[in-house]
mmCIF file of C-alpha atoms in Angstrom:
data_model
loop_
_atom_site.group_PDB
_atom_site.id
_atom_site.type_symbol
_atom_site.label_atom_id
_atom_site.label_comp_id
_atom_site.label_asym_id
_atom_site.label_seq_id
_atom_site.Cartn_x
_atom_site.Cartn_y
_atom_site.Cartn_z
ATOM 1 C CA MET A 1 10.605 -9.532 19.349
ATOM 2 C CA THR A 2 7.639 -11.691 20.306
ATOM 3 C CA ALA A 3 6.143 -14.203 17.900
ATOM 4 C CA ASN A 4 3.053 -11.982 17.515
ATOM 5 C CA GLU A 5 4.872 -8.702 16.991
ATOM 6 C CA PRO A 6 5.219 -8.882 13.179
ATOM 7 C CA ALA A 7 1.502 -9.672 12.799
ATOM 8 C CA GLU A 8 0.640 -6.850 15.228
ATOM 9 C CA VAL A 9 2.791 -4.362 13.295
ATOM 10 C CA VAL A 10 1.197 -5.465 10.018
ATOM 11 C CA GLY A 11 -2.285 -5.135 11.540
ATOM 12 C CA ALA A 12 -1.470 -1.591 12.674
ATOM 13 C CA PHE A 13 -0.201 -0.841 9.149
ATOM 14 C CA TYR A 14 -3.503 -1.856 7.502
ATOM 15 C CA ARG A 15 -5.576 0.021 10.099
ATOM 16 C CA ALA A 16 -3.473 3.155 9.485
ATOM 17 C CA LEU A 17 -3.890 2.820 5.708
ATOM 18 C CA ARG A 18 -7.673 2.496 6.004
ATOM 19 C CA SER A 19 -7.958 5.497 8.348
ATOM 20 C CA ARG A 20 -5.408 7.624 6.397
ATOM 21 C CA ASP A 21 -3.456 8.002 9.642
ATOM 22 C CA VAL A 22 -0.124 9.238 8.266
ATOM 23 C CA PRO A 23 1.584 9.637 11.678
ATOM 24 C CA ARG A 24 0.680 6.026 12.531
ATOM 25 C CA LEU A 25 1.929 4.857 9.110
ATOM 26 C CA LEU A 26 5.216 6.637 9.715
ATOM 27 C CA SER A 27 5.511 4.887 13.069
ATOM 28 C CA VAL A 28 5.210 1.392 11.566
ATOM 29 C CA ILE A 29 7.086 1.833 8.267
ATOM 30 C CA ALA A 30 10.900 1.877 8.399
ATOM 31 C CA PRO A 31 12.389 5.080 6.915
ATOM 32 C CA ASP A 32 14.407 2.918 4.495
ATOM 33 C CA VAL A 33 11.513 0.600 3.549
ATOM 34 C CA GLU A 34 11.768 -1.243 0.240
ATOM 35 C CA ALA A 35 8.417 -1.858 -1.404
ATOM 36 C CA SER A 36 8.084 -3.815 -4.615
ATOM 37 C CA LEU A 37 4.698 -3.008 -6.137
ATOM 38 C CA ALA A 38 3.259 -5.005 -9.040
ATOM 39 C CA GLU A 39 5.116 -4.010 -12.221
ATOM 40 C CA ARG A 40 2.051 -3.618 -14.412
ATOM 41 C CA LEU A 41 0.138 -1.185 -12.225
ATOM 42 C CA PRO A 42 -1.117 1.888 -14.106
ATOM 43 C CA ALA A 43 0.797 5.164 -14.328
ATOM 44 C CA GLY A 44 4.142 3.597 -13.475
ATOM 45 C CA TRP A 45 3.045 3.038 -9.860
ATOM 46 C CA GLY A 46 4.636 -0.393 -9.883
ATOM 47 C CA GLY A 47 8.249 -1.286 -9.369
ATOM 48 C CA LEU A 48 10.679 -0.799 -6.525
ATOM 49 C CA HIS A 49 10.038 2.080 -4.121
ATOM 50 C CA GLN A 50 12.834 2.877 -1.702
ATOM 51 C CA GLY A 51 12.019 4.930 1.366
ATOM 52 C CA ARG A 52 8.777 6.068 2.970
ATOM 53 C CA ASP A 53 8.494 9.234 0.870
ATOM 54 C CA SER A 54 8.461 7.325 -2.415
ATOM 55 C CA LEU A 55 5.928 4.834 -1.115
ATOM 56 C CA LEU A 56 3.593 7.441 0.399
ATOM 57 C CA GLN A 57 3.719 9.576 -2.766
ATOM 58 C CA THR A 58 2.701 6.543 -4.809
ATOM 59 C CA TRP A 59 -0.143 5.751 -2.409
ATOM 60 C CA ALA A 60 -1.267 9.391 -2.693
ATOM 61 C CA ALA A 61 -1.393 9.077 -6.482
ATOM 62 C CA MET A 62 -3.345 5.810 -6.241
ATOM 63 C CA ALA A 63 -5.800 7.306 -3.727
ATOM 64 C CA SER A 64 -6.367 10.300 -6.028
ATOM 65 C CA GLU A 65 -7.592 7.913 -8.730
ATOM 66 C CA ILE A 66 -9.539 5.403 -6.623
ATOM 67 C CA VAL A 67 -11.948 7.081 -4.203
ATOM 68 C CA ASP A 68 -11.918 5.642 -0.673
ATOM 69 C CA LEU A 69 -9.177 3.182 -1.640
ATOM 70 C CA SER A 70 -8.442 0.832 1.250
ATOM 71 C CA PRO A 71 -6.875 -2.590 1.687
ATOM 72 C CA TYR A 72 -8.975 -5.201 3.480
ATOM 73 C CA PRO A 73 -6.965 -8.226 4.615
ATOM 74 C CA THR A 74 -8.847 -11.520 4.829
ATOM 75 C CA ASP A 75 -5.931 -13.771 5.817
ATOM 76 C CA VAL A 76 -2.867 -12.822 7.858
ATOM 77 C CA VAL A 77 -0.367 -15.670 8.120
ATOM 78 C CA PRO A 78 2.895 -15.373 10.087
ATOM 79 C CA HIS A 79 5.792 -16.996 8.229
ATOM 80 C CA GLY A 80 9.011 -17.472 10.157
ATOM 81 C CA ASP A 81 10.240 -14.988 12.736
ATOM 82 C CA ASP A 82 9.853 -11.724 10.834
ATOM 83 C CA THR A 83 7.568 -12.231 7.830
ATOM 84 C CA VAL A 84 3.799 -12.045 7.437
ATOM 85 C CA ILE A 85 1.840 -13.072 4.352
ATOM 86 C CA VAL A 86 -1.382 -11.120 3.867
ATOM 87 C CA VAL A 87 -4.156 -11.915 1.396
ATOM 88 C CA GLY A 88 -7.093 -9.605 0.819
ATOM 89 C CA ALA A 89 -8.649 -7.071 -1.516
ATOM 90 C CA TYR A 90 -8.341 -3.393 -2.247
ATOM 91 C CA ILE A 91 -11.796 -1.798 -2.237
ATOM 92 C CA GLY A 92 -12.870 1.641 -3.425
ATOM 93 C CA ARG A 93 -14.666 3.443 -6.238
ATOM 94 C CA ALA A 94 -13.391 4.566 -9.603
ATOM 95 C CA ARG A 95 -13.743 8.284 -10.373
ATOM 96 C CA ASP A 96 -16.880 7.524 -12.416
ATOM 97 C CA ASP A 97 -18.355 5.940 -9.244
ATOM 98 C CA ARG A 98 -18.024 2.323 -10.419
ATOM 99 C CA PRO A 99 -17.103 -0.067 -7.617
ATOM 100 C CA PHE A 100 -13.441 -1.082 -7.553
ATOM 101 C CA SER A 101 -12.012 -4.292 -6.157
ATOM 102 C CA ALA A 102 -8.636 -5.912 -6.769
ATOM 103 C CA ASP A 103 -7.322 -8.956 -4.942
ATOM 104 C CA PHE A 104 -3.854 -8.750 -3.418
ATOM 105 C CA ALA A 105 -1.208 -10.757 -1.657
ATOM 106 C CA HIS A 106 1.471 -8.978 0.343
ATOM 107 C CA VAL A 107 4.638 -10.461 1.744
ATOM 108 C CA VAL A 108 5.712 -8.166 4.572
ATOM 109 C CA GLN A 109 8.993 -8.331 6.472
ATOM 110 C CA VAL A 110 9.096 -6.685 9.897
ATOM 111 C CA ARG A 111 12.203 -5.834 11.876
ATOM 112 C CA ASP A 112 12.417 -3.967 15.195
ATOM 113 C CA GLY A 113 8.704 -3.109 15.065
ATOM 114 C CA HIS A 114 8.837 -1.558 11.563
ATOM 115 C CA ILE A 115 7.917 -2.760 8.100
ATOM 116 C CA LEU A 116 11.223 -3.156 6.318
ATOM 117 C CA ARG A 117 10.083 -4.793 3.069
ATOM 118 C CA LEU A 118 6.769 -5.199 1.303
ATOM 119 C CA ARG A 119 6.115 -7.164 -1.870
ATOM 120 C CA GLN A 120 2.757 -6.671 -3.559
ATOM 121 C CA ILE A 121 1.015 -9.021 -5.954
ATOM 122 C CA THR A 122 -2.314 -7.689 -7.227
ATOM 123 C CA ASP A 123 -4.815 -7.901 -10.057
ATOM 124 C CA THR A 124 -3.331 -5.171 -12.252
ATOM 125 C CA ALA A 125 -6.051 -5.602 -14.894
ATOM 126 C CA ALA A 126 -8.646 -4.467 -12.334
ATOM 127 C CA TRP A 127 -6.554 -1.359 -11.619
ATOM 128 C CA HIS A 128 -6.288 -0.521 -15.339
ATOM 129 C CA THR A 129 -10.029 -1.016 -15.837
ATOM 130 C CA ALA A 130 -10.783 1.307 -12.937
ATOM 131 C CA VAL A 131 -8.426 4.178 -13.734
ATOM 132 C CA GLY A 132 -8.043 4.010 -17.511
ATOM 133 C CA PRO A 133 -4.962 5.467 -19.194
ATOM 134 C CA LEU A 134 -2.878 7.723 -16.949
ATOM 135 C CA PRO A 135 0.456 9.501 -17.379
ATOM 136 C CA GLU A 136 3.484 7.614 -16.102
ATOM 137 C CA ARG A 137 4.992 8.166 -12.658
ATOM 138 C CA GLY A 138 6.783 11.457 -12.308
ATOM 139 C CA SER A 139 3.602 13.324 -13.084
ATOM 140 C CA ALA A 140 2.582 13.741 -9.456
ATOM 141 C CA ALA A 141 -1.050 13.958 -8.448
ATOM 142 C CA PRO A 142 -2.136 17.489 -7.645
ATOM 143 C CA GLU A 143 -1.781 18.040 -3.899
ATOM 144 C CA SER A 144 -5.475 18.914 -3.572
ATOM 145 C CA GLU A 145 -6.344 15.444 -4.863
ATOM 146 C CA ALA A 146 -3.654 13.599 -2.942
ATOM 147 C CA GLY A 147 -4.916 14.955 0.359
ATOM 148 C CA SER A 148 -3.283 13.845 3.577
ATOM 149 C CA TRP A 149 -1.169 11.176 1.862
ATOM 150 C CA ALA A 150 1.037 13.885 0.354
ATOM 151 C CA SER A 151 2.349 15.129 3.703
ATOM 152 C CA VAL A 152 4.926 12.656 4.922
ATOM 153 C CA GLU A 153 6.956 14.773 7.331
#
């Protein structure tokens, strides 16, 4: 693995998220990824997600509530041989067309060209303000609203 590879993999990950390129996401996320999303996110989205399916289903639910939801990194800092720290903001629009923005920090571990672990820290109050009260996780977003995020295979 080259010194730049983790940062390159992470860059490809954010580009794939912004373009909703599910095949590209699947190529950079390890099948057994562990993602720890901020505990106080609405609708039970937070917590530990194990495996790509769980993570992509959660992103589908988030994208069904925040229109044009995309992460925009502002700082990408390699840390050690396999970790990248990313700071930025999620940008989109609430369903009532209000602008949405929530700062984030991600700690991303890359191994063998795949994201193995992701830890998210974000402004959960901004998420709650944007989406209002929602049912807890387990109540999946309707497939018509989840769009391309729902198809992970």
